[in-house]
PDB file of C-alpha atoms and ligand atoms in Angstrom:
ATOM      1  CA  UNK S   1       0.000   0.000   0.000  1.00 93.00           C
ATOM      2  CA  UNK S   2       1.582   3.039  -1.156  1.00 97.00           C
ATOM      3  CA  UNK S   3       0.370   6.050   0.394  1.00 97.00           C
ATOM      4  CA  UNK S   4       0.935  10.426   0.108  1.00 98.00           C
ATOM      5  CA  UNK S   5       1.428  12.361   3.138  1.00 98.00           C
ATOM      6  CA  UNK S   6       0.392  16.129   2.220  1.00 97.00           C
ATOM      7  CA  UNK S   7      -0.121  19.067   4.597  1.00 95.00           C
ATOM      8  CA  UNK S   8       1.255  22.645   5.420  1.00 94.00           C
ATOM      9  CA  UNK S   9       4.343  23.296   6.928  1.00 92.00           C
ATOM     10  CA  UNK S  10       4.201  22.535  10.592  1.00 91.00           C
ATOM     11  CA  UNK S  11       0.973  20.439  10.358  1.00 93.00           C
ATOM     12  CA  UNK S  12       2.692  17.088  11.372  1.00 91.00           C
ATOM     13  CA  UNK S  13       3.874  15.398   8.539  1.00 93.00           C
ATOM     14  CA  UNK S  14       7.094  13.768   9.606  1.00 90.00           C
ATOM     15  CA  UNK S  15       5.681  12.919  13.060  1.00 91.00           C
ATOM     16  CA  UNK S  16       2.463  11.035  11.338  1.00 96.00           C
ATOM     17  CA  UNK S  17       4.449   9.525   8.637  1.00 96.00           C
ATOM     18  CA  UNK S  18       6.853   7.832  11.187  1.00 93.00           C
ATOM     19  CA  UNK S  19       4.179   6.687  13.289  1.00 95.00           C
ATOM     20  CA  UNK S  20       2.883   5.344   9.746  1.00 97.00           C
ATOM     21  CA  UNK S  21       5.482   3.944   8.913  1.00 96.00           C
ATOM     22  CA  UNK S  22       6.046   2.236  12.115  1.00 96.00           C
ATOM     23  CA  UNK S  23       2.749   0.353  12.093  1.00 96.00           C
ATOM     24  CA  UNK S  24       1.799  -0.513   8.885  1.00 96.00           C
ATOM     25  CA  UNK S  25       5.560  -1.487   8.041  1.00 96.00           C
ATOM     26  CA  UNK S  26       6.325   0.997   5.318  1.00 97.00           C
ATOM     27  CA  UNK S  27       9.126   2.924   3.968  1.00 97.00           C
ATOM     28  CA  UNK S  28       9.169   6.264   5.256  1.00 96.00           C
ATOM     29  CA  UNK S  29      10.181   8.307   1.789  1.00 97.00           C
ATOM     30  CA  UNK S  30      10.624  11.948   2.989  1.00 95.00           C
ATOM     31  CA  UNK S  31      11.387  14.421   0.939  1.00 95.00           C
ATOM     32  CA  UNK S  32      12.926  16.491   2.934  1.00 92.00           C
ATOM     33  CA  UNK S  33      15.653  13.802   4.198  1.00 92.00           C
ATOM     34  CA  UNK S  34      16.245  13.179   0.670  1.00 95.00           C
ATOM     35  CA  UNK S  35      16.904  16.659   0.122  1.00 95.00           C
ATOM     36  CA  UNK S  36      19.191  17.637   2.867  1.00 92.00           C
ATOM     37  CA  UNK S  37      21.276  14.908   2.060  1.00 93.00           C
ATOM     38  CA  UNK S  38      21.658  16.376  -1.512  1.00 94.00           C
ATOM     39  CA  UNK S  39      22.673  19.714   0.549  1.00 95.00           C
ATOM     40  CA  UNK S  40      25.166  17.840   2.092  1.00 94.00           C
ATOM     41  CA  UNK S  41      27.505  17.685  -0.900  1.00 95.00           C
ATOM     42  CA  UNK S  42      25.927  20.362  -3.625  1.00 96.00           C
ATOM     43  CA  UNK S  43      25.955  24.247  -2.387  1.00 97.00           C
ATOM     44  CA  UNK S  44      23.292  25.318  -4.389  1.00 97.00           C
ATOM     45  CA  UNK S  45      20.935  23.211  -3.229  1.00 96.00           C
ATOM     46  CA  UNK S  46      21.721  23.754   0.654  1.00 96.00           C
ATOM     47  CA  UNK S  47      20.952  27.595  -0.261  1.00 95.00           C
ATOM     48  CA  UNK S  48      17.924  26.498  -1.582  1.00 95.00           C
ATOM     49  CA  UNK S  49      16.860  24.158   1.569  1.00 93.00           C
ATOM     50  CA  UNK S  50      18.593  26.107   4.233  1.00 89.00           C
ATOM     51  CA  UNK S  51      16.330  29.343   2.960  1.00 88.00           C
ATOM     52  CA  UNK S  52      12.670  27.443   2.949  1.00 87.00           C
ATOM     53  CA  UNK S  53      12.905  27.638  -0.820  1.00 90.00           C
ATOM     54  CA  UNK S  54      12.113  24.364  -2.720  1.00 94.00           C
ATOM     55  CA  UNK S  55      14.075  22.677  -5.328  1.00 97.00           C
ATOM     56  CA  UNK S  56      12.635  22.940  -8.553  1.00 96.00           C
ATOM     57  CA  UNK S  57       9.867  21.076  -9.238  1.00 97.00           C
ATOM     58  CA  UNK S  58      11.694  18.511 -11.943  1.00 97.00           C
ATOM     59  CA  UNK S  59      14.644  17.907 -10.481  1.00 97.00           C
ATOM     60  CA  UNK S  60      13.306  16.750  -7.230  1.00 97.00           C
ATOM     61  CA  UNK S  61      11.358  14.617  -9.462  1.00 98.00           C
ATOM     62  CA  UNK S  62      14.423  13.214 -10.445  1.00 96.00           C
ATOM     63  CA  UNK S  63      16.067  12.511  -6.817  1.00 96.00           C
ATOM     64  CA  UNK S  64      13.550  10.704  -6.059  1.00 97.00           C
ATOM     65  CA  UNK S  65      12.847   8.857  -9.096  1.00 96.00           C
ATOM     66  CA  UNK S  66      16.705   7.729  -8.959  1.00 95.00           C
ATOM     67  CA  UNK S  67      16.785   6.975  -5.125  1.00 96.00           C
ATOM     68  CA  UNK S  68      13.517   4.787  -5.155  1.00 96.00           C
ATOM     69  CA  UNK S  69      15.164   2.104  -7.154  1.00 96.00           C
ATOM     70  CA  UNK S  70      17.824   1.951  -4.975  1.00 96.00           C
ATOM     71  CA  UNK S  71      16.013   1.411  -1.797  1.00 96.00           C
ATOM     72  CA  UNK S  72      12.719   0.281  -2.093  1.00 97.00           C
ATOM     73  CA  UNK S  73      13.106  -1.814  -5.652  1.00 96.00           C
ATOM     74  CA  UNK S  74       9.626  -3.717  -5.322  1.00 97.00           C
ATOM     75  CA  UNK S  75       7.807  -0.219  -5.065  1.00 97.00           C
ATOM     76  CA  UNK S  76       5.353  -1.088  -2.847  1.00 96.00           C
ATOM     77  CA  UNK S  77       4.840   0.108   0.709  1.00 96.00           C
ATOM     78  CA  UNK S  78       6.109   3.426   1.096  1.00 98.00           C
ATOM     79  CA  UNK S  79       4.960   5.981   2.474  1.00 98.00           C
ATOM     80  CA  UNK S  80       5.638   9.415   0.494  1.00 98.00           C
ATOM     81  CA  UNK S  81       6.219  12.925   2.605  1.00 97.00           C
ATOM     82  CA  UNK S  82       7.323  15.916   1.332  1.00 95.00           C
ATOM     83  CA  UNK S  83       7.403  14.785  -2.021  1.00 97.00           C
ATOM     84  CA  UNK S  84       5.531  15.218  -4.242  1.00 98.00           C
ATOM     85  CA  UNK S  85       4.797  18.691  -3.457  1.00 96.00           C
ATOM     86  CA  UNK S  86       3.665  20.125  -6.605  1.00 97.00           C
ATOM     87  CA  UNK S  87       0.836  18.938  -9.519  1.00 97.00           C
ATOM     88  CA  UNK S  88       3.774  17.783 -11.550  1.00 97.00           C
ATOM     89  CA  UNK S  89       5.256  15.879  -8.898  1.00 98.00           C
ATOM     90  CA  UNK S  90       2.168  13.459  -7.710  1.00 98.00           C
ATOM     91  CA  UNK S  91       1.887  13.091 -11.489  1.00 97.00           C
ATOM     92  CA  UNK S  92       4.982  11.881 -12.386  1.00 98.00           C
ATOM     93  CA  UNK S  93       5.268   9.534  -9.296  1.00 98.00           C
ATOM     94  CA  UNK S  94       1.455   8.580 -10.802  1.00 96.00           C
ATOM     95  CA  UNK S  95       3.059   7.711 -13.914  1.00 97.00           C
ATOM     96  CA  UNK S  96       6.622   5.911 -12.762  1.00 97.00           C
ATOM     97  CA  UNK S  97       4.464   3.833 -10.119  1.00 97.00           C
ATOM     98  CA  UNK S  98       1.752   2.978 -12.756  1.00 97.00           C
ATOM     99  CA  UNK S  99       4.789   1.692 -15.052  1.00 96.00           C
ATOM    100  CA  UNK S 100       6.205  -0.458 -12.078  1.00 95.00           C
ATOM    101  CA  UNK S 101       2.533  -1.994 -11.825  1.00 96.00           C
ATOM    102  CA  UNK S 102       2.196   0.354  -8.714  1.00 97.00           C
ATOM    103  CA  UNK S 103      -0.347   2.954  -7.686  1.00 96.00           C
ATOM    104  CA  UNK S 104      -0.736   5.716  -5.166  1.00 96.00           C
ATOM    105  CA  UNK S 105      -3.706   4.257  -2.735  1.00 95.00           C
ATOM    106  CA  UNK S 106      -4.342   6.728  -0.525  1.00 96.00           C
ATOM    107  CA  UNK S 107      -3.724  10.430   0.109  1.00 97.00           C
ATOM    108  CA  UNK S 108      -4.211  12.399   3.409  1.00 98.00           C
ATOM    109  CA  UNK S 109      -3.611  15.934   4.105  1.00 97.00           C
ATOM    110  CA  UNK S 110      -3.449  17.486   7.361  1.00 97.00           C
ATOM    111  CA  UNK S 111      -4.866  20.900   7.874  1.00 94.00           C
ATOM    112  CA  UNK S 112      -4.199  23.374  10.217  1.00 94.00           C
ATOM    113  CA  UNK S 113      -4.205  27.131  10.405  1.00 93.00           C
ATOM    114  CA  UNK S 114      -0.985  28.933   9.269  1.00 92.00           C
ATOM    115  CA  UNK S 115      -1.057  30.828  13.047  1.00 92.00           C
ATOM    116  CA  UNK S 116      -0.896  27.186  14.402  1.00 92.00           C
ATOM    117  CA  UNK S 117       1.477  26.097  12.459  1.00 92.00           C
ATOM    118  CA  UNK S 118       3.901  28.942  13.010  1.00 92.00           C
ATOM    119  CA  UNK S 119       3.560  28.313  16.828  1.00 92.00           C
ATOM    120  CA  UNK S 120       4.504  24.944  16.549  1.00 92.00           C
ATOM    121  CA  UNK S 121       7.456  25.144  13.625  1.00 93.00           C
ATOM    122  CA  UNK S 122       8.893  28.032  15.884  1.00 93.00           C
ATOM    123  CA  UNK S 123       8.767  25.320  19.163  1.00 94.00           C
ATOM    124  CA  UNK S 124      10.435  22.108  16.626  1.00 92.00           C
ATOM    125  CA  UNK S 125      13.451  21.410  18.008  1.00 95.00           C
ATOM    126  CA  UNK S 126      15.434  18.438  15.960  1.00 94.00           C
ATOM    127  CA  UNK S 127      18.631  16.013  17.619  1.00 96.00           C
ATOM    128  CA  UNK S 128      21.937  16.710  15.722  1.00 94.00           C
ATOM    129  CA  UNK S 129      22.281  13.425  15.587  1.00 95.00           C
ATOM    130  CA  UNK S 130      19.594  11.018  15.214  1.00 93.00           C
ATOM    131  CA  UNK S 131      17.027  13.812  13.468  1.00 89.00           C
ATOM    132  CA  UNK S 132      14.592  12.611  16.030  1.00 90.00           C
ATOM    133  CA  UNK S 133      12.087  15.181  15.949  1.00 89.00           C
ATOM    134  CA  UNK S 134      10.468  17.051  19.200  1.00 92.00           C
ATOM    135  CA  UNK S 135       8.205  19.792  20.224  1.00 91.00           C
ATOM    136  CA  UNK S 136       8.657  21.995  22.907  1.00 93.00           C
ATOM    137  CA  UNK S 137       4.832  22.042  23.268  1.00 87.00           C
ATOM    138  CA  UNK S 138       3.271  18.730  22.341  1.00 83.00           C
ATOM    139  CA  UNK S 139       5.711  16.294  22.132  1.00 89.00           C
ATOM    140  CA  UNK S 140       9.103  17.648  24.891  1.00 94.00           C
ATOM    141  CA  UNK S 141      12.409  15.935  25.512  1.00 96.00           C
ATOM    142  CA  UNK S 142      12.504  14.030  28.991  1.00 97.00           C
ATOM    143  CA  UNK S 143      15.560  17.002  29.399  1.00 97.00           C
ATOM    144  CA  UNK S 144      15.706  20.016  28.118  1.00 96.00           C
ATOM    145  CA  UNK S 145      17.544  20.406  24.875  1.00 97.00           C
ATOM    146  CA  UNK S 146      18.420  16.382  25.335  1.00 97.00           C
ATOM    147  CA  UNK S 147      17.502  13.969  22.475  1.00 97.00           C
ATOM    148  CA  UNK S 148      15.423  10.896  25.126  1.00 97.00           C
ATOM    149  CA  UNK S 149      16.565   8.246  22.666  1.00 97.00           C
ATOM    150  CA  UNK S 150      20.109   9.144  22.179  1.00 97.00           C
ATOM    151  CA  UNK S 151      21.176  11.709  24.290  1.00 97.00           C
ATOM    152  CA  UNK S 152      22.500  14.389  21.411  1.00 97.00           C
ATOM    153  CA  UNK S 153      21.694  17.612  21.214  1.00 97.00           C
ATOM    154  CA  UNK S 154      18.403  19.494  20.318  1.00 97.00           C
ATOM    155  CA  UNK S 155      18.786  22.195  17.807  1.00 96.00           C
ATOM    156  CA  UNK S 156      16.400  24.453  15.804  1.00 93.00           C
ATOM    157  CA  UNK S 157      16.175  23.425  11.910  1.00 88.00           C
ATOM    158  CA  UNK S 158      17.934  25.779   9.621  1.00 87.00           C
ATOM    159  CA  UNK S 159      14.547  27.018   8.239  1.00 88.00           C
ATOM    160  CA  UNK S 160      12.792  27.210  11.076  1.00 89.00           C
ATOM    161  CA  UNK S 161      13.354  30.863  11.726  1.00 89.00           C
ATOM    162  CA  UNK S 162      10.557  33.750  10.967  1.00 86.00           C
ATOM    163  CA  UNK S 163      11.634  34.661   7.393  1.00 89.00           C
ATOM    164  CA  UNK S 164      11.689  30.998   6.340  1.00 89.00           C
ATOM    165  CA  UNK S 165       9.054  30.126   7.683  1.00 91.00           C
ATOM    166  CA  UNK S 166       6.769  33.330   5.600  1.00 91.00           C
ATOM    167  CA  UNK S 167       8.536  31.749   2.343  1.00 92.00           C
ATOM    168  CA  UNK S 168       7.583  28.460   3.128  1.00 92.00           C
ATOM    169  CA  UNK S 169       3.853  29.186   3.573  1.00 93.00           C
ATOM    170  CA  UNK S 170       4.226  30.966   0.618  1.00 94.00           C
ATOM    171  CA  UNK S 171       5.762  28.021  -1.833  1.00 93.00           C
ATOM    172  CA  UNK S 172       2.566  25.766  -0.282  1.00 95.00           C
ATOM    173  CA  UNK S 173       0.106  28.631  -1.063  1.00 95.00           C
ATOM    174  CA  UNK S 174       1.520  28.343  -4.484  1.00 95.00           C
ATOM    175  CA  UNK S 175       2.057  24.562  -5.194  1.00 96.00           C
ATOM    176  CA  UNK S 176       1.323  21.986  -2.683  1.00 96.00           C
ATOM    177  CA  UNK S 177      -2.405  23.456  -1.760  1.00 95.00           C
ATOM    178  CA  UNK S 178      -3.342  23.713  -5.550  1.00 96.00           C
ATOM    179  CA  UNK S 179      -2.342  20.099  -5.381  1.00 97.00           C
ATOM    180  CA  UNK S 180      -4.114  19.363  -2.668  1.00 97.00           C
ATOM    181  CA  UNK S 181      -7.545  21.515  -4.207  1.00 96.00           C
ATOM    182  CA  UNK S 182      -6.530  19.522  -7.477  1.00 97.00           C
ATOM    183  CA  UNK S 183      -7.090  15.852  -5.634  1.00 97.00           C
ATOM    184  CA  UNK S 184      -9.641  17.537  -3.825  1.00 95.00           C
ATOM    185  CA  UNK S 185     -12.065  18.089  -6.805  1.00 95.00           C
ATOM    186  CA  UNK S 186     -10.904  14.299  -8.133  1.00 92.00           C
ATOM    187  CA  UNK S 187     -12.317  13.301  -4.297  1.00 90.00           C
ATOM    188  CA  UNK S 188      -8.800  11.678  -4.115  1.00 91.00           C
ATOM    189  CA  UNK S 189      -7.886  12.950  -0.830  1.00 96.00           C
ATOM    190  CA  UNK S 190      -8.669  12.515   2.836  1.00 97.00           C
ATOM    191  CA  UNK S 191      -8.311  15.184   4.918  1.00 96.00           C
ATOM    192  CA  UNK S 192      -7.388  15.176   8.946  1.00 97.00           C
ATOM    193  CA  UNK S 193      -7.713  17.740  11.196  1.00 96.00           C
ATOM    194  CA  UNK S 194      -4.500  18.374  12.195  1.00 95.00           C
ATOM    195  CA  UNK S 195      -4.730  20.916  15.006  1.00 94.00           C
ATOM    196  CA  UNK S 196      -5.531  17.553  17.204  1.00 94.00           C
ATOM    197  CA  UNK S 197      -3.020  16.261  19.208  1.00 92.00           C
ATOM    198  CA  UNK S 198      -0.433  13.714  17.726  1.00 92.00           C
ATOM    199  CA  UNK S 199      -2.211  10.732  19.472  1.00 96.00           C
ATOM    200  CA  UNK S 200      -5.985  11.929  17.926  1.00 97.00           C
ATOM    201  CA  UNK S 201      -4.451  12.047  14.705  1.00 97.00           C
ATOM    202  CA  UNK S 202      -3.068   8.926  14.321  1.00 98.00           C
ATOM    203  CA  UNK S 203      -6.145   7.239  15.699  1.00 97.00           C
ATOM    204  CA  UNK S 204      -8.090   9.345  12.846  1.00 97.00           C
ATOM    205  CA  UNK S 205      -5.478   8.027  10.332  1.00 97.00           C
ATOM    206  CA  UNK S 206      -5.790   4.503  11.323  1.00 97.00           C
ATOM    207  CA  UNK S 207      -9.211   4.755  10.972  1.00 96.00           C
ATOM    208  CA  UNK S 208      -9.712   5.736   8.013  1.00 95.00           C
ATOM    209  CA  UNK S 209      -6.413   3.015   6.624  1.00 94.00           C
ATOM    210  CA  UNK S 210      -8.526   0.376   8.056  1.00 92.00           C
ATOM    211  CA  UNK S 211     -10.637  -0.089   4.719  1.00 86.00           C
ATOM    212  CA  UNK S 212      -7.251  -0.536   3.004  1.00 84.00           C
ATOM    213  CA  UNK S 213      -5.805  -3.060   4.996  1.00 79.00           C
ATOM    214  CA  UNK S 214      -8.711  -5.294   5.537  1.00 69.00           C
TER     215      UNK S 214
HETATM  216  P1  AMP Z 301      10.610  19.421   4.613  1.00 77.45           P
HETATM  217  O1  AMP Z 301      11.484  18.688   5.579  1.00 77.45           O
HETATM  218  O2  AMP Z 301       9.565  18.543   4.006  1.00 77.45           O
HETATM  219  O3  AMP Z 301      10.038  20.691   5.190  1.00 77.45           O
HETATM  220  O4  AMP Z 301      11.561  19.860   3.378  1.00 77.45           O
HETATM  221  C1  AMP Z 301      12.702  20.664   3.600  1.00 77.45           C
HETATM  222  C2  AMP Z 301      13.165  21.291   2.295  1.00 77.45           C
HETATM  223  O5  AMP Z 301      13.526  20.271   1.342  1.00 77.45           O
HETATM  224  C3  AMP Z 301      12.133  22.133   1.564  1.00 77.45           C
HETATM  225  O6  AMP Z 301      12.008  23.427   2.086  1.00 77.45           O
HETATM  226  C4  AMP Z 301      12.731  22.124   0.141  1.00 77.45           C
HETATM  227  O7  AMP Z 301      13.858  22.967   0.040  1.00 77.45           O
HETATM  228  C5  AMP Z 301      13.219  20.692   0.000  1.00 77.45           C
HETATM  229  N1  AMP Z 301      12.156  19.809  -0.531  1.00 77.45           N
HETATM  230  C6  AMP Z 301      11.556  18.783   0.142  1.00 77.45           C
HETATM  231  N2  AMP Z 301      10.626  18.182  -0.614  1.00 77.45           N
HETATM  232  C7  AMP Z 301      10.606  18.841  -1.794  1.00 77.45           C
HETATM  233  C8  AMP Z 301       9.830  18.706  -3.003  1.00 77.45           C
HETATM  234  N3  AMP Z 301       8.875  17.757  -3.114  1.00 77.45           N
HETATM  235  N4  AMP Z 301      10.080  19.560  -4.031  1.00 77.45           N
HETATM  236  C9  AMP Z 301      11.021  20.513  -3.919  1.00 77.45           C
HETATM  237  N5  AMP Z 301      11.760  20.722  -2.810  1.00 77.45           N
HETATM  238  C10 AMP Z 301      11.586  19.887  -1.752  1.00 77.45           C
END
């Protein structure tokens, strides 16, 4: 079962999608992770993530379309956040999975109010070493500024600083909600209150997955 992950910045994405991930067994694809790691050794692209700005829309296409081979080769079971982001995006992943005798089954978006969001991207803090991802208002470390699982330390993500933030709302104003109005009108999409707490969402998630499992 291959399912899309879509919401706003801040709305919960990676958190749900691990949780996903964890239960239904699937490969966590984030977009995000695959993108920092291009950062890691290309300069123009860390300007790009490290400033909220996304990577153009085709040549993310393209990380991911090379990278899925190489870890997940049977195409089934993942579970897609952060990518795809943009019309283009879900429908080129539409096509490659079609031609692998895949399919997208399900897509969820979490909403949430951009004021909500901003409250909670502003209290993210992420460990340096494991990326383990906390909150400092619904989900805080057993310590302050101490990863519980591996005892590095918590930091802020690059782009989670005001200005970033502003042109990140504004890139998912401009691509990833017309995507998500797009499946919308195909009545492709589930959506999930996302200003619940972690635990409430999940529950709604698994709820709704239980017609797809069966
Ligand atoms: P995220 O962790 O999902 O907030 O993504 C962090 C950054 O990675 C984004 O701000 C973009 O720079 C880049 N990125 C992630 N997914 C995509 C995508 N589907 N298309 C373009 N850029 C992306």
């Amino acid at each position: 079962m291959n399912i899309v992950l879509l919401g706003c910045p801040g709305s919960g994405k990676g958190t749900q999608a691990s949780l996903i991930s964890k239960k239904y067994n699937l490969f966590h694809l984030s977009g995000g992770d695959i993108a920092r790691s291009a950062a890691e050794t290309d300069t123009r692209i860390a300007d790009i993530v490290n400033s909220g700005k996304l990577i153009p829309e085709e040549e993310m296409t393209s990380y991911v379309m090379n990278y899925l081979p190489k870890v997940k080769p049977d195409f089934k079971n993942i579970l897609f956040e952060g990518f795809p982001r943009f019309i283009s995006q879900y429908e080129a992943l539409n096509k490659f999975l079609y031609e692998k005798g895949e399919e997208i089954k399900v897509v969820f978006t979490l909403d949430l109010t951009e004021e909500e969001a901003v409250r909670r991207i502003t209290s993210r803090r992420i460990c340096k070493n494991d990326g383990e991802v906390y909150n400092l208002i619904t989900k805080k470390p057993k310590t302050d500024g101490v990863c519980d699982i591996c005892g590095g330390e918590l930091i802020k993500r690059a782009d989670d600083n005001e200005e970033d933030i502003k042109t990140r709302f504004e890139n998912y104003y401009a691509n990833t909600k017309k995507l998500t109005d797009f499946l919308k009108e195909k009545g492709k999409i589930i959506s999930i209150d996302g200003s619940n707490s972690i635990d409430e969402i999940f529950k709604q998630i698994e709820e709704r997955l239980e017609e797809y499992v069966r």
